[in-house]
Amino acid sequence: MRVIVVHGGAGAADAEREARRRAGCLEAARRGWAILRQGGDAVEAVVEAVAALEDDPEFNAGLGAVLTRDGQVQLDAAVMRGWDRAAGAVAWVTRTRNPVRLARLLLDRETVLMVGPPADALAGEAGLPRVDPAALITPRQRERLATFLASRRVEEGGTVGAVARDSSGGLAAATSTGGRLGQRSGRVGDTPVIGAGTYADQRGAASATGTGEAFIRAVAAFRAVSALDHASPDDAATAALATVTEVGGRGGLIVVNARGEFGVAFTTAQMVHAWIREGEEGTGA
């Protein structure tokens, strides 16, 4: 069964923005679904879906990402292909509009993870759209950073991601983030860490969002997919999040298994998400 599931990040409830975020997730899922419907593979579907969220300023990825303590955008992304466990990831990207497309470039290269200016340079060599870092900063995120610096109150951020199964049974996951509001420059969370924030193999695929350091320590995305050996996707996601809670974190996971069944779980107040499968689409928070 073909299916795609998209999340827009786990965090605090936000009634004012929820409708826009649900709509954004559903539109992203539809963009990925269009690829699956035409016979495309799961990798291209999740990359297209996540790129749509990177272009939507409602989400903490790409345009509109949160700012570091010194007022900069710092972007991370990862893509993993389930059938051969190929992976690509980038961190500390500042000049690439869609980091998920850059991560996709690495799937068939020797390098799995690239960081900083060399990663941005590779994007330029490949003809991916590059931008002035200031073009990715929105007024809303400038205001949020000012509030953070004044109060030091840590806000739950968000990370976007997608998982999919295509018509041939191929599975894939992709995740993208701007990190944590007010983080120190150079900090990297779980998104580009394969097995922590992003993972896929022949059993399933998972994309995570939440307290990055805790997801790294829990190896949460890998745990969720491994649990599919004996659990439903919902139960697998819930079990993986329990290990995140044990090390002081919280957040959410989306998971799809080899049969095209999917699960969604989160320990925050909200995790906006959307899904499409044969004859059905929907959103949740």
mmCIF file of C-alpha atoms in Angstrom, residues 80-88 107 112 194 199-203 222:
data_model
loop_
_atom_site.group_PDB
_atom_site.id
_atom_site.type_symbol
_atom_site.label_atom_id
_atom_site.label_comp_id
_atom_site.label_asym_id
_atom_site.label_seq_id
_atom_site.Cartn_x
_atom_site.Cartn_y
_atom_site.Cartn_z
ATOM 1 C CA MET A 80 17.457 7.702 4.352
ATOM 2 C CA ARG A 81 16.492 5.044 1.810
ATOM 3 C CA GLY A 82 15.182 1.852 3.346
ATOM 4 C CA TRP A 83 15.905 -0.774 0.730
ATOM 5 C CA ASP A 84 19.690 -0.386 0.880
ATOM 6 C CA ARG A 85 20.050 1.841 3.979
ATOM 7 C CA ALA A 86 21.734 4.584 1.982
ATOM 8 C CA ALA A 87 21.755 7.846 3.914
ATOM 9 C CA GLY A 88 22.629 11.473 3.370
ATOM 10 C CA LEU A 107 22.522 9.153 -0.927
ATOM 11 C CA VAL A 112 27.014 10.365 4.517
ATOM 12 C CA ILE A 194 21.147 8.732 11.344
ATOM 13 C CA TYR A 199 16.056 6.169 10.001
ATOM 14 C CA ALA A 200 14.787 3.682 7.409
ATOM 15 C CA ASP A 201 15.446 0.073 6.478
ATOM 16 C CA GLN A 202 13.408 -2.761 4.953
ATOM 17 C CA ARG A 203 11.232 -2.990 8.067
ATOM 18 C CA PHE A 222 16.245 3.338 15.010
#
